[in-house]
Amino acid sequence: MPAKRSTTIPAARSATRTAASDTSRRAASTTRRPARSRTRAASPDGATRTATSQPWLHQKGVVIQEFGTVRQFPIGLSYDARMYSCQRLNQTLADTQILHALYKKHHWLMRGATFYQLHLLLDKHADEQLELVDQIAERIQTLGGVAVGDPRHVAEITRIQRAPDGVEEVPAMLSRLLEAHEMILADAHDAAARTADMGDDGSNDLLVSDVIRTGEMEAWFLAEHLVDTPLVQA
Ligand SMILES: [Fe+2]
């Protein structure tokens, strides 16, 4: 919420202002900020206050925490442990955001006789991955870090290969998703062990109970669609 600004003009300044300076001041003020309607009203304590409901638009600010840094939170974890976990979790977060996007892409582009089943399955997995994205990001914030959020920043960090802009054959779509899963899972196993070594049980729990368990289950459901079984005759 913006700090209240006084609109009162000191009497001495007011008395010495010229019409010309008034005009230039108004012009400059219009350039800086849109005109806002203010009302003066008496509050319950008897004081007269100026109020406005005009939002402060088009604001710019400075970065108040750099990516790759952690703030000190009183959660019983060392700076090194929190820094390490944030770095590992940001990798998982970037890869998981890409996996979520791949699931949506393939949910949309699905083809063939099993279109409807896969269309629904991939959307379910996308929802689950999106839930993970939020959990991982908020774990990073809990540790005092900065979660990667902008998709262009995500693209710089992820190690998952970019899919073609066009449509691949269905088995290739599923293989691509499985490879992304395996990359995330292999990294999550390593990160889980190391974060536990550093004393960060919360990050270990998130990686094992959520990232790994969800990823393994989804990989199973995908892999079963790549078994070449006869549809009609054994
Ligand atoms: Fe959809």
Coordinates of C-alpha atoms in Angstrom, one line a residue, residues 20-200:
A20 CA 3.4 30.4 -14.5
S21 CA 4.9 28.1 -12.0
D22 CA 1.5 26.7 -11.2
T23 CA 1.0 25.8 -14.9
S24 CA 4.4 24.1 -15.3
R25 CA 3.9 22.3 -12.0
R26 CA 0.5 21.0 -13.2
A27 CA 2.0 19.8 -16.5
A28 CA 4.8 17.9 -14.8
S29 CA 2.3 16.4 -12.3
T30 CA 0.1 15.2 -15.2
T31 CA 3.1 13.5 -16.8
R32 CA 4.2 11.8 -13.7
R33 CA 0.9 10.5 -12.4
P34 CA -2.7 10.3 -13.6
A35 CA -5.2 12.8 -12.1
R36 CA -6.8 11.2 -9.1
S37 CA -9.9 12.3 -7.3
R38 CA -9.5 12.9 -3.7
T39 CA -12.0 13.5 -1.0
R40 CA -11.5 15.2 2.3
A41 CA -13.5 13.6 5.1
A42 CA -13.6 13.7 8.9
S43 CA -12.6 10.4 10.4
P44 CA -14.1 9.1 13.7
D45 CA -11.3 10.7 15.7
G46 CA -12.3 14.1 14.4
A47 CA -9.2 14.6 12.2
T48 CA -9.7 15.6 8.5
R49 CA -8.0 13.2 6.1
T50 CA -7.5 13.0 2.4
A51 CA -8.5 9.7 0.8
T52 CA -8.5 8.3 -2.7
S53 CA -9.4 4.9 -4.2
Q54 CA -7.2 5.4 -7.3
P55 CA -4.6 2.6 -7.6
W56 CA -1.0 3.7 -8.0
L57 CA -0.4 2.3 -11.5
H58 CA 2.7 1.7 -13.7
Q59 CA 5.0 1.4 -10.7
K60 CA 8.6 0.3 -11.1
G61 CA 10.8 -1.0 -8.3
V62 CA 14.2 -2.3 -7.5
V63 CA 15.0 -6.0 -7.0
I64 CA 14.9 -6.6 -3.2
Q65 CA 16.3 -10.2 -3.3
E66 CA 18.5 -11.7 -6.0
F67 CA 17.8 -15.1 -7.4
G68 CA 20.2 -17.6 -5.9
T69 CA 20.2 -16.0 -2.5
V70 CA 18.5 -17.0 0.7
R71 CA 17.1 -14.9 3.6
Q72 CA 17.7 -15.9 7.2
F73 CA 14.6 -17.6 8.6
P74 CA 14.4 -19.1 12.1
I75 CA 13.7 -22.7 11.0
G76 CA 16.7 -24.5 12.5
L77 CA 18.6 -25.0 9.2
S78 CA 22.0 -23.6 8.4
Y79 CA 22.6 -21.1 5.7
D80 CA 24.6 -23.7 3.7
A81 CA 21.7 -26.3 4.0
R82 CA 19.1 -23.7 2.9
M83 CA 21.3 -22.5 0.0
Y84 CA 22.0 -26.0 -1.2
S85 CA 18.3 -27.1 -1.0
C86 CA 17.1 -24.0 -2.8
Q87 CA 19.6 -24.6 -5.6
R88 CA 18.6 -28.3 -6.0
L89 CA 14.9 -27.5 -5.7
N90 CA 15.0 -24.8 -8.3
Q91 CA 16.4 -27.3 -10.7
T92 CA 13.5 -29.7 -9.9
L93 CA 11.1 -26.8 -10.1
A94 CA 12.3 -25.7 -13.6
D95 CA 12.2 -29.3 -14.9
T96 CA 8.8 -29.9 -13.3
Q97 CA 7.4 -26.7 -14.9
I98 CA 8.6 -27.9 -18.3
L99 CA 7.1 -31.4 -17.7
H100 CA 3.8 -29.8 -16.8
A101 CA 4.0 -27.8 -20.1
L102 CA 4.9 -30.9 -22.0
Y103 CA 1.9 -32.7 -20.5
K104 CA -0.5 -29.9 -21.6
K105 CA 1.1 -29.8 -25.1
H106 CA 0.6 -33.5 -25.6
H107 CA -2.8 -33.4 -24.0
W108 CA -3.8 -30.9 -26.7
L109 CA -2.0 -32.6 -29.6
M110 CA -3.0 -36.2 -28.9
R111 CA -4.0 -38.3 -31.9
G112 CA -5.4 -41.7 -32.8
A113 CA -7.6 -44.5 -31.5
T114 CA -6.7 -43.9 -27.9
F115 CA -7.1 -40.2 -28.2
Y116 CA -9.7 -39.7 -25.5
Q117 CA -8.1 -41.9 -22.9
L118 CA -4.7 -40.3 -23.4
H119 CA -6.1 -36.9 -23.7
L120 CA -7.7 -37.3 -20.2
L121 CA -4.7 -39.1 -18.7
L122 CA -2.2 -36.5 -19.7
D123 CA -4.4 -33.7 -18.4
K124 CA -4.6 -35.5 -15.0
H125 CA -0.8 -35.8 -14.9
A126 CA -0.5 -32.2 -15.9
D127 CA -2.7 -31.2 -12.9
E128 CA -0.6 -33.3 -10.6
Q129 CA 2.6 -31.8 -11.9
L130 CA 1.2 -28.3 -11.5
E131 CA 0.4 -29.1 -7.8
L132 CA 4.0 -30.2 -7.5
V133 CA 5.2 -27.0 -9.0
D134 CA 3.4 -25.0 -6.3
Q135 CA 4.7 -27.3 -3.5
I136 CA 8.3 -27.1 -4.7
A137 CA 8.2 -23.3 -5.2
E138 CA 6.7 -22.7 -1.8
R139 CA 9.3 -25.0 -0.2
I140 CA 12.0 -22.8 -1.7
Q141 CA 10.3 -19.7 -0.3
T142 CA 10.0 -21.4 3.1
L143 CA 13.8 -21.9 3.0
G144 CA 14.2 -18.1 2.4
G145 CA 15.1 -18.6 -1.3
V146 CA 13.7 -17.3 -4.6
A147 CA 11.7 -19.7 -6.7
V148 CA 12.2 -19.7 -10.5
G149 CA 8.9 -18.5 -12.0
D150 CA 9.2 -16.7 -15.3
P151 CA 8.9 -19.4 -18.1
R152 CA 11.9 -17.8 -19.9
H153 CA 14.0 -18.2 -16.8
V154 CA 12.7 -21.7 -16.4
A155 CA 13.9 -22.5 -20.0
E156 CA 17.4 -21.3 -19.2
I157 CA 17.6 -23.6 -16.2
T158 CA 15.9 -26.8 -17.3
R159 CA 17.8 -29.7 -18.8
I160 CA 14.8 -31.3 -20.4
Q161 CA 15.1 -31.1 -24.2
R162 CA 12.8 -28.8 -26.1
A163 CA 10.1 -30.7 -28.0
P164 CA 9.4 -29.8 -31.7
D165 CA 6.9 -27.1 -32.2
G166 CA 4.9 -29.5 -34.4
V167 CA 3.2 -32.8 -33.7
E168 CA 5.2 -35.9 -33.1
E169 CA 3.8 -39.5 -33.4
V170 CA 2.0 -40.6 -30.3
P171 CA 4.6 -43.2 -29.1
A172 CA 7.3 -40.5 -29.5
M173 CA 5.2 -38.1 -27.4
L174 CA 4.9 -40.7 -24.6
S175 CA 8.6 -41.5 -24.8
R176 CA 9.5 -37.9 -24.5
L177 CA 7.3 -37.6 -21.4
L178 CA 8.9 -40.7 -19.9
E179 CA 12.4 -39.4 -20.5
A180 CA 11.5 -36.1 -18.8
H181 CA 10.2 -38.1 -15.9
E182 CA 13.4 -40.2 -15.6
M183 CA 15.6 -37.1 -15.7
I184 CA 13.6 -35.5 -12.9
L185 CA 13.4 -38.7 -10.9
A186 CA 17.2 -39.4 -11.1
D187 CA 17.9 -35.9 -9.9
A188 CA 15.3 -36.1 -7.2
H189 CA 16.8 -39.3 -5.7
D190 CA 20.2 -37.7 -5.5
A191 CA 18.8 -34.4 -4.2
A192 CA 16.7 -36.2 -1.6
A193 CA 19.7 -38.1 -0.2
R194 CA 21.9 -35.0 -0.1
T195 CA 19.4 -32.6 1.4
A196 CA 18.8 -35.2 4.1
D197 CA 22.6 -35.3 4.7
M198 CA 22.5 -31.5 5.2
G199 CA 19.7 -31.9 7.8
D200 CA 16.9 -30.6 5.5

